[in-house]
Amino acid sequence: MKQKNWSVLLGAAFLMATSAVGPGFLTQTTVFTQQLAANFGFVILVSIILDIGVQLNVWRVIAVSERRAQDIANLVLPGLGAFISFLIVLGGLAFNIGNVGGAGLGFNVLLGISPETGAILAAAMAIAVFLVREAGKVMDLFAQVMGFLMILLIVYVAVTSAPPVGEAVAKTFLPEEVDVLAIVTLVGGTVGGYITFAGGHRLLDAGVKGKESLPQVTTSAVSGITVASVIRVFLFLAALGVVSKGLVLDAANPPASVFRLAAGEVGYKLFGVVMLSAAVTSVIGSAYTSVSFLKSFSGTILKYENWVIIGFILVSTAVFVTIGQPVRLLIVAGALNGLILPLTLAVILIAAYKPAIMGNYRHPPLLTVFGVLVVLVMAYLGGYTLLQQLPKLFN
């Protein structure tokens, strides 16, 4: 039992972490390091604390209620679950097009083939996972192997780039400037949209649920944030090493130039591996989680879950190969994605205090305070982003 449980807990943690670490995560981390230099350490620190607060709230309520997020939402307010599912699936599809494109880019760097051909290869890799009978176990293992691989390669590049570690540590606790937007962007990128539910729903599917499973749920939730944060910290250090030497990053592909400037052509090829791993695991996480939001509404989807997931991946790939990056769809999805976290987290917090959903469970007051804080800040900034982004659609 212990052995099975550990593999499930780690699987859910890595599924969540590798879903968070996608092409956007690599680019964001690099660009923010370029803008904020060592001060970005503070942004990472604050976002890690907020991430843990969000993730513990969501995973605990899912586990104790033994229900998926959309079912919890429908119990809080009938119809709300369907609305949240719509937002998540739209966001999941839009970001999956970006993820497929990122994987194509990884293959392009590694093998010199076109990004479109690379995207088709990457989609085939992701689909292969769901063609296996024990797809859940294969998915867990794949996420863990790719996660460890990314950590190893990024740590190597961070060491090669020789960052000013002392300065980074000092400014992580005493920054000279604080960028609130960067904090919000990181929180949204680590636990926003579908990402936090990737692990929560995976634990539920694997049978880790009920009040007695809370210690394991907590371990898994914190492990997921830890893995994503380790990758973020070392990527920050790698980029800081390059930026602090006064080297200029290529605006067209900032993360690739960090790897290249730190470790030469070998570094560039390693970037291809990291990009491919980050993107393919995000394709898998996004497809799996988006479909997990549809399962409540149709017995057919529940019965043929893996085939629906494969269809989801095929649609994302077809859009990327034929249209490329649908800029407007990505803008809409990015703006709406900022609203998913405050909305779903608010629902989870209300549910945490409803005996009809949670039985005689008592939610830790500290987590509630944390959750409410994140809901307010993210709702304000999510609304602000939405108003900023919408005019761009009509230009």
Tab-separated table of C-alpha atoms in Angstrom:
chain	number	residue	atom	x	y	z
A	1	MET	CA	0.000	0.000	0.000
A	2	LYS	CA	2.769	2.420	1.002
A	3	GLN	CA	4.617	1.858	-2.290
A	4	LYS	CA	1.501	2.357	-4.434
A	5	ASN	CA	0.601	5.458	-2.505
A	6	TRP	CA	3.980	7.076	-2.901
A	7	SER	CA	3.939	6.586	-6.645
A	8	VAL	CA	0.427	8.087	-6.826
A	9	LEU	CA	1.317	11.073	-4.581
A	10	LEU	CA	4.491	11.792	-6.546
A	11	GLY	CA	2.620	11.248	-9.791
A	12	ALA	CA	-0.021	13.848	-8.899
A	13	ALA	CA	2.676	16.264	-7.655
A	14	PHE	CA	4.724	15.958	-10.853
A	15	LEU	CA	1.629	16.093	-13.081
A	16	MET	CA	0.720	19.426	-11.472
A	17	ALA	CA	4.320	20.713	-11.546
A	18	THR	CA	5.049	19.711	-15.144
A	19	SER	CA	1.658	21.128	-16.202
A	20	ALA	CA	2.797	24.432	-14.691
A	21	VAL	CA	6.231	24.259	-16.321
A	22	GLY	CA	5.344	24.816	-19.961
A	23	PRO	CA	6.730	27.053	-22.730
A	24	GLY	CA	5.097	30.134	-21.131
A	25	PHE	CA	6.698	29.375	-17.750
A	26	LEU	CA	10.182	29.170	-19.332
A	27	THR	CA	9.709	32.455	-21.195
A	28	GLN	CA	8.135	34.329	-18.254
A	29	THR	CA	10.854	33.326	-15.818
A	30	THR	CA	13.586	34.428	-18.224
A	31	VAL	CA	11.961	37.734	-19.183
A	32	PHE	CA	11.254	38.701	-15.560
A	33	THR	CA	14.847	37.893	-14.584
A	34	GLN	CA	16.002	40.170	-17.382
A	35	GLN	CA	13.769	42.994	-16.087
A	36	LEU	CA	14.201	42.605	-12.323
A	37	ALA	CA	17.606	40.872	-12.068
A	38	ALA	CA	18.261	39.553	-8.521
A	39	ASN	CA	15.067	41.226	-7.193
A	40	PHE	CA	13.084	38.556	-9.046
A	41	GLY	CA	14.077	36.175	-6.225
A	42	PHE	CA	11.650	38.004	-3.930
A	43	VAL	CA	8.844	37.663	-6.474
A	44	ILE	CA	9.510	33.906	-6.641
A	45	LEU	CA	9.508	33.635	-2.832
A	46	VAL	CA	6.161	35.434	-2.410
A	47	SER	CA	4.573	33.489	-5.263
A	48	ILE	CA	5.697	30.151	-3.730
A	49	ILE	CA	3.970	31.030	-0.430
A	50	LEU	CA	0.781	32.055	-2.277
A	51	ASP	CA	0.939	28.952	-4.497
A	52	ILE	CA	1.097	26.646	-1.473
A	53	GLY	CA	-1.872	28.463	0.103
A	54	VAL	CA	-3.959	28.075	-3.066
A	55	GLN	CA	-3.004	24.471	-3.698
A	56	LEU	CA	-3.650	23.290	-0.113
A	57	ASN	CA	-7.104	24.903	-0.102
A	58	VAL	CA	-8.115	23.335	-3.411
A	59	TRP	CA	-6.664	19.855	-2.917
A	60	ARG	CA	-7.977	19.466	0.649
A	61	VAL	CA	-11.545	20.375	-0.292
A	62	ILE	CA	-11.490	18.097	-3.365
A	63	ALA	CA	-10.132	15.197	-1.272
A	64	VAL	CA	-12.482	15.573	1.722
A	65	SER	CA	-15.619	16.184	-0.359
A	66	GLU	CA	-14.535	13.349	-2.711
A	67	ARG	CA	-15.807	15.421	-5.626
A	68	ARG	CA	-14.261	17.150	-8.621
A	69	ALA	CA	-14.129	20.940	-8.712
A	70	GLN	CA	-17.045	21.327	-11.149
A	71	ASP	CA	-19.299	19.134	-8.974
A	72	ILE	CA	-18.372	21.148	-5.877
A	73	ALA	CA	-19.194	24.352	-7.811
A	74	ASN	CA	-22.591	23.015	-8.864
A	75	LEU	CA	-23.416	22.255	-5.225
A	76	VAL	CA	-22.432	25.794	-4.188
A	77	LEU	CA	-24.470	27.366	-6.997
A	78	PRO	CA	-26.302	25.212	-9.586
A	79	GLY	CA	-24.912	25.851	-13.079
A	80	LEU	CA	-21.668	27.348	-11.819
A	81	GLY	CA	-19.818	24.073	-12.418
A	82	ALA	CA	-20.770	24.131	-16.086
A	83	PHE	CA	-19.567	27.733	-16.423
A	84	ILE	CA	-16.223	26.973	-14.728
A	85	SER	CA	-15.815	23.868	-16.889
A	86	PHE	CA	-16.394	25.980	-20.010
A	87	LEU	CA	-13.692	28.466	-18.915
A	88	ILE	CA	-11.225	25.700	-18.056
A	89	VAL	CA	-11.750	23.751	-21.272
A	90	LEU	CA	-11.486	26.910	-23.410
A	91	GLY	CA	-8.291	27.905	-21.576
A	92	GLY	CA	-6.951	24.354	-21.687
A	93	LEU	CA	-7.501	24.154	-25.449
A	94	ALA	CA	-5.927	27.552	-26.141
A	95	PHE	CA	-2.877	26.854	-23.987
A	96	ASN	CA	-2.567	23.398	-25.442
A	97	ILE	CA	-2.143	24.934	-28.878
A	98	GLY	CA	0.760	26.929	-27.381
A	99	ASN	CA	2.120	23.802	-25.680
A	100	VAL	CA	2.031	21.798	-28.910
A	101	GLY	CA	3.822	24.693	-30.620
A	102	GLY	CA	6.441	24.752	-27.858
A	103	ALA	CA	7.050	21.032	-28.291
A	104	GLY	CA	7.435	21.590	-32.029
A	105	LEU	CA	10.036	24.252	-31.257
A	106	GLY	CA	11.882	21.792	-28.997
A	107	PHE	CA	12.077	19.233	-31.804
A	108	ASN	CA	13.104	22.003	-34.187
A	109	VAL	CA	16.089	22.842	-31.954
A	110	LEU	CA	17.011	19.181	-31.459
A	111	LEU	CA	16.543	17.728	-34.942
A	112	GLY	CA	16.284	20.752	-37.229
A	113	ILE	CA	12.818	19.721	-38.466
A	114	SER	CA	10.030	22.277	-38.939
A	115	PRO	CA	8.060	23.216	-35.799
A	116	GLU	CA	4.899	21.850	-37.475
A	117	THR	CA	6.449	18.411	-38.041
A	118	GLY	CA	7.835	18.573	-34.509
A	119	ALA	CA	4.376	19.358	-33.156
A	120	ILE	CA	2.938	16.272	-34.859
A	121	LEU	CA	5.718	14.094	-33.380
A	122	ALA	CA	5.128	15.577	-29.918
A	123	ALA	CA	1.371	14.995	-30.196
A	124	ALA	CA	2.089	11.361	-31.108
A	125	MET	CA	4.224	11.045	-27.935
A	126	ALA	CA	1.430	12.470	-25.775
A	127	ILE	CA	-1.240	10.328	-27.432
A	128	ALA	CA	0.856	7.180	-26.929
A	129	VAL	CA	0.511	7.686	-23.147
A	130	PHE	CA	-3.292	7.468	-23.363
A	131	LEU	CA	-3.335	4.440	-25.690
A	132	VAL	CA	-1.956	2.267	-22.895
A	133	ARG	CA	-4.402	0.361	-20.670
A	134	GLU	CA	-2.915	1.726	-17.447
A	135	ALA	CA	-2.796	5.272	-18.835
A	136	GLY	CA	-2.918	6.878	-15.365
A	137	LYS	CA	0.190	5.060	-14.171
A	138	VAL	CA	2.068	5.738	-17.410
A	139	MET	CA	1.126	9.425	-17.174
A	140	ASP	CA	2.424	9.592	-13.577
A	141	LEU	CA	5.705	7.942	-14.512
A	142	PHE	CA	6.181	10.052	-17.649
A	143	ALA	CA	5.630	13.278	-15.660
A	144	GLN	CA	8.173	12.179	-13.025
A	145	VAL	CA	10.876	11.170	-15.524
A	146	MET	CA	10.462	14.375	-17.559
A	147	GLY	CA	10.344	16.474	-14.373
A	148	PHE	CA	13.615	15.040	-13.063
A	149	LEU	CA	15.219	15.410	-16.494
A	150	MET	CA	14.286	19.113	-16.637
A	151	ILE	CA	15.618	19.709	-13.115
A	152	LEU	CA	18.964	18.035	-13.939
A	153	LEU	CA	19.475	19.978	-17.177
A	154	ILE	CA	18.416	23.338	-15.747
A	155	VAL	CA	20.653	22.860	-12.680
A	156	TYR	CA	23.568	22.101	-15.041
A	157	VAL	CA	22.957	25.298	-17.014
A	158	ALA	CA	22.529	27.311	-13.783
A	159	VAL	CA	25.903	26.082	-12.498
A	160	THR	CA	27.573	26.807	-15.860
A	161	SER	CA	26.228	30.357	-15.982
A	162	ALA	CA	27.866	31.115	-12.595
A	163	PRO	CA	25.204	33.462	-11.163
A	164	PRO	CA	25.893	35.883	-8.270
A	165	VAL	CA	24.221	33.601	-5.709
A	166	GLY	CA	24.987	35.855	-2.710
A	167	GLU	CA	23.258	38.820	-4.306
A	168	ALA	CA	20.304	36.641	-5.364
A	169	VAL	CA	19.824	35.362	-1.794
A	170	ALA	CA	20.143	38.862	-0.270
A	171	LYS	CA	17.621	40.419	-2.655
A	172	THR	CA	15.199	37.522	-2.262
A	173	PHE	CA	14.637	38.697	1.315
A	174	LEU	CA	15.439	42.416	0.910
A	175	PRO	CA	14.513	43.440	-2.638
A	176	GLU	CA	15.249	46.911	-3.985
A	177	GLU	CA	12.070	46.882	-6.062
A	178	VAL	CA	8.872	44.842	-5.900
A	179	ASP	CA	6.860	44.041	-9.012
A	180	VAL	CA	3.286	43.112	-8.046
A	181	LEU	CA	2.302	42.228	-11.602
A	182	ALA	CA	5.172	39.732	-11.773
A	183	ILE	CA	3.924	38.057	-8.566
A	184	VAL	CA	0.413	37.747	-9.974
A	185	THR	CA	1.721	36.432	-13.291
A	186	LEU	CA	3.743	33.742	-11.518
A	187	VAL	CA	0.859	32.685	-9.267
A	188	GLY	CA	-1.453	32.499	-12.290
A	189	GLY	CA	1.180	30.538	-14.203
A	190	THR	CA	1.802	28.037	-11.389
A	191	VAL	CA	-1.671	27.408	-9.940
A	192	GLY	CA	-3.984	29.344	-12.283
A	193	GLY	CA	-6.446	27.942	-14.803
A	194	TYR	CA	-6.520	24.161	-14.987
A	195	ILE	CA	-3.107	23.620	-13.367
A	196	THR	CA	-3.955	23.272	-9.683
A	197	PHE	CA	-6.754	20.810	-10.556
A	198	ALA	CA	-4.375	18.578	-12.528
A	199	GLY	CA	-3.034	17.053	-9.311
A	200	GLY	CA	-6.208	17.356	-7.235
A	201	HIS	CA	-8.291	15.463	-9.808
A	202	ARG	CA	-5.487	12.942	-10.385
A	203	LEU	CA	-5.466	12.019	-6.667
A	204	LEU	CA	-9.247	11.619	-6.766
A	205	ASP	CA	-9.034	9.351	-9.836
A	206	ALA	CA	-6.360	7.270	-8.083
A	207	GLY	CA	-8.573	6.828	-5.009
A	208	VAL	CA	-6.676	9.122	-2.594
A	209	LYS	CA	-9.657	10.796	-0.908
A	210	GLY	CA	-11.548	11.251	2.328
A	211	LYS	CA	-10.545	12.960	5.557
A	212	GLU	CA	-8.077	10.221	6.481
A	213	SER	CA	-6.031	10.923	3.335
A	214	LEU	CA	-5.351	14.613	4.232
A	215	PRO	CA	-1.716	14.073	5.348
A	216	GLN	CA	-0.945	12.435	1.990
A	217	VAL	CA	-2.840	15.111	0.071
A	218	THR	CA	-0.829	17.819	1.860
A	219	THR	CA	2.450	16.041	1.089
A	220	SER	CA	1.542	15.722	-2.573
A	221	ALA	CA	0.312	19.334	-2.866
A	222	VAL	CA	3.454	20.786	-1.289
A	223	SER	CA	5.677	18.452	-3.355
A	224	GLY	CA	4.079	19.707	-6.566
A	225	ILE	CA	4.736	23.352	-5.717
A	226	THR	CA	8.270	22.431	-4.592
A	227	VAL	CA	9.114	20.733	-7.901
A	228	ALA	CA	7.766	23.647	-9.965
A	229	SER	CA	9.589	26.114	-7.694
A	230	VAL	CA	12.932	24.272	-7.866
A	231	ILE	CA	12.731	24.459	-11.661
A	232	ARG	CA	11.805	28.155	-11.473
A	233	VAL	CA	14.616	29.024	-9.028
A	234	PHE	CA	17.348	27.321	-11.057
A	235	LEU	CA	16.054	28.810	-14.307
A	236	PHE	CA	16.135	32.220	-12.562
A	237	LEU	CA	19.743	31.587	-11.463
A	238	ALA	CA	20.756	30.444	-14.957
A	239	ALA	CA	19.225	33.580	-16.488
A	240	LEU	CA	20.681	35.794	-13.750
A	241	GLY	CA	24.176	34.446	-14.442
A	242	VAL	CA	23.826	35.407	-18.102
A	243	VAL	CA	22.160	38.797	-17.507
A	244	SER	CA	24.582	39.841	-14.738
A	245	LYS	CA	27.491	39.494	-17.173
A	246	GLY	CA	25.798	42.113	-19.345
A	247	LEU	CA	24.955	39.631	-22.093
A	248	VAL	CA	21.843	40.451	-24.115
A	249	LEU	CA	19.090	37.849	-24.516
A	250	ASP	CA	17.502	37.250	-27.898
A	251	ALA	CA	14.019	38.804	-27.688
A	252	ALA	CA	12.599	36.226	-30.128
A	253	ASN	CA	13.425	33.327	-27.797
A	254	PRO	CA	14.730	34.477	-24.388
A	255	PRO	CA	15.001	31.045	-22.658
A	256	ALA	CA	16.917	29.519	-25.596
A	257	SER	CA	19.464	32.313	-25.492
A	258	VAL	CA	20.026	31.795	-21.747
A	259	PHE	CA	20.964	28.180	-22.405
A	260	ARG	CA	23.114	29.100	-25.419
A	261	LEU	CA	24.966	31.984	-23.719
A	262	ALA	CA	25.556	29.896	-20.581
A	263	ALA	CA	26.628	26.622	-22.162
A	264	GLY	CA	27.290	27.187	-25.863
A	265	GLU	CA	25.821	24.949	-28.583
A	266	VAL	CA	25.501	22.065	-26.120
A	267	GLY	CA	23.395	24.400	-23.977
A	268	TYR	CA	21.214	25.194	-26.985
A	269	LYS	CA	20.543	21.490	-27.597
A	270	LEU	CA	19.778	21.039	-23.871
A	271	PHE	CA	17.240	23.838	-24.238
A	272	GLY	CA	15.596	21.743	-26.965
A	273	VAL	CA	15.286	18.823	-24.531
A	274	VAL	CA	13.927	21.044	-21.728
A	275	MET	CA	11.454	22.800	-24.041
A	276	LEU	CA	10.254	19.474	-25.440
A	277	SER	CA	9.867	17.928	-21.956
A	278	ALA	CA	8.116	21.018	-20.577
A	279	ALA	CA	5.745	21.223	-23.532
A	280	VAL	CA	4.815	17.543	-23.886
A	281	THR	CA	4.086	17.162	-20.154
A	282	SER	CA	1.938	20.316	-20.315
A	283	VAL	CA	0.046	18.908	-23.323
A	284	ILE	CA	-0.687	15.758	-21.311
A	285	GLY	CA	-1.622	17.640	-18.116
A	286	SER	CA	-3.830	20.114	-19.934
A	287	ALA	CA	-5.706	17.486	-21.950
A	288	TYR	CA	-6.189	15.166	-18.966
A	289	THR	CA	-7.432	17.942	-16.668
A	290	SER	CA	-9.683	19.643	-19.225
A	291	VAL	CA	-11.423	16.335	-19.941
A	292	SER	CA	-11.724	15.629	-16.188
A	293	PHE	CA	-13.944	18.744	-16.078
A	294	LEU	CA	-16.243	17.302	-18.746
A	295	LYS	CA	-16.687	13.882	-17.137
A	296	SER	CA	-19.529	14.993	-14.842
A	297	PHE	CA	-21.706	16.119	-17.730
A	298	SER	CA	-21.692	13.000	-19.891
A	299	GLY	CA	-21.578	9.289	-19.212
A	300	THR	CA	-20.104	8.790	-22.681
A	301	ILE	CA	-17.133	11.041	-21.913
A	302	LEU	CA	-16.630	9.169	-18.640
A	303	LYS	CA	-16.690	5.821	-20.454
A	304	TYR	CA	-14.355	6.828	-23.293
A	305	GLU	CA	-12.223	9.254	-21.285
A	306	ASN	CA	-8.878	8.362	-22.892
A	307	TRP	CA	-10.281	8.681	-26.402
A	308	VAL	CA	-11.729	12.107	-25.591
A	309	ILE	CA	-8.307	13.156	-24.245
A	310	ILE	CA	-6.689	11.946	-27.475
A	311	GLY	CA	-9.276	13.927	-29.475
A	312	PHE	CA	-8.454	17.011	-27.413
A	313	ILE	CA	-4.742	16.651	-28.249
A	314	LEU	CA	-5.512	16.061	-31.950
A	315	VAL	CA	-7.650	19.218	-32.179
A	316	SER	CA	-4.938	21.370	-30.523
A	317	THR	CA	-2.316	19.958	-32.881
A	318	ALA	CA	-4.469	20.404	-35.980
A	319	VAL	CA	-5.075	24.063	-35.104
A	320	PHE	CA	-1.365	24.709	-34.585
A	321	VAL	CA	-0.329	22.944	-37.811
A	322	THR	CA	-2.980	24.636	-39.985
A	323	ILE	CA	-3.424	28.094	-38.418
A	324	GLY	CA	-0.355	28.462	-36.187
A	325	GLN	CA	-0.760	30.406	-32.958
A	326	PRO	CA	-4.287	31.837	-32.895
A	327	VAL	CA	-3.290	35.160	-31.337
A	328	ARG	CA	-6.802	36.364	-30.513
A	329	LEU	CA	-7.806	33.067	-28.933
A	330	LEU	CA	-4.659	33.139	-26.799
A	331	ILE	CA	-5.367	36.721	-25.682
A	332	VAL	CA	-8.943	35.819	-24.706
A	333	ALA	CA	-7.861	32.617	-22.962
A	334	GLY	CA	-5.023	34.379	-21.131
A	335	ALA	CA	-7.363	37.104	-19.907
A	336	LEU	CA	-10.099	34.650	-18.877
A	337	ASN	CA	-7.515	32.381	-17.282
A	338	GLY	CA	-6.756	35.133	-14.781
A	339	LEU	CA	-10.389	34.958	-13.654
A	340	ILE	CA	-10.475	31.164	-13.258
A	341	LEU	CA	-8.269	31.140	-10.145
A	342	PRO	CA	-10.240	33.715	-8.060
A	343	LEU	CA	-13.575	32.221	-9.157
A	344	THR	CA	-12.714	28.580	-8.479
A	345	LEU	CA	-10.832	29.363	-5.276
A	346	ALA	CA	-13.780	31.425	-3.975
A	347	VAL	CA	-16.088	28.480	-4.711
A	348	ILE	CA	-13.702	26.090	-2.918
A	349	LEU	CA	-13.563	28.381	0.152
A	350	ILE	CA	-17.367	28.637	0.333
A	351	ALA	CA	-17.646	24.857	-0.067
A	352	ALA	CA	-15.113	24.311	2.738
A	353	TYR	CA	-17.695	25.666	5.206
A	354	LYS	CA	-20.740	23.754	3.905
A	355	PRO	CA	-21.451	20.599	5.952
A	356	ALA	CA	-23.591	19.235	3.091
A	357	ILE	CA	-20.416	19.086	0.965
A	358	MET	CA	-17.711	18.560	3.596
A	359	GLY	CA	-19.430	16.634	6.425
A	360	ASN	CA	-17.937	17.430	9.848
A	361	TYR	CA	-14.588	18.637	8.422
A	362	ARG	CA	-13.131	21.861	9.870
A	363	HIS	CA	-11.064	23.952	7.433
A	364	PRO	CA	-7.884	25.523	8.902
A	365	PRO	CA	-8.564	29.277	9.473
A	366	LEU	CA	-5.063	30.209	8.254
A	367	LEU	CA	-5.744	28.576	4.884
A	368	THR	CA	-9.049	30.456	4.638
A	369	VAL	CA	-7.330	33.808	5.291
A	370	PHE	CA	-4.685	32.953	2.696
A	371	GLY	CA	-7.334	31.879	0.206
A	372	VAL	CA	-9.454	35.002	0.629
A	373	LEU	CA	-6.355	37.176	0.178
A	374	VAL	CA	-5.442	35.426	-3.084
A	375	VAL	CA	-9.054	35.608	-4.324
A	376	LEU	CA	-9.220	39.383	-3.758
A	377	VAL	CA	-5.831	40.200	-5.270
A	378	MET	CA	-6.250	37.870	-8.259
A	379	ALA	CA	-9.836	39.008	-8.911
A	380	TYR	CA	-8.723	42.648	-8.980
A	381	LEU	CA	-5.761	41.944	-11.246
A	382	GLY	CA	-7.675	39.431	-13.345
A	383	GLY	CA	-10.369	42.045	-13.966
A	384	TYR	CA	-7.741	44.682	-14.717
A	385	THR	CA	-6.011	42.378	-17.230
A	386	LEU	CA	-9.327	41.546	-18.872
A	387	LEU	CA	-10.116	45.240	-19.393
A	388	GLN	CA	-6.603	45.841	-20.712
A	389	GLN	CA	-6.638	42.881	-23.092
A	390	LEU	CA	-10.151	43.101	-24.540
A	391	PRO	CA	-9.546	46.285	-26.604
A	392	LYS	CA	-6.648	44.456	-28.315
A	393	LEU	CA	-9.149	42.033	-29.836
A	394	PHE	CA	-10.773	44.719	-31.936
A	395	ASN	CA	-7.584	46.323	-33.250
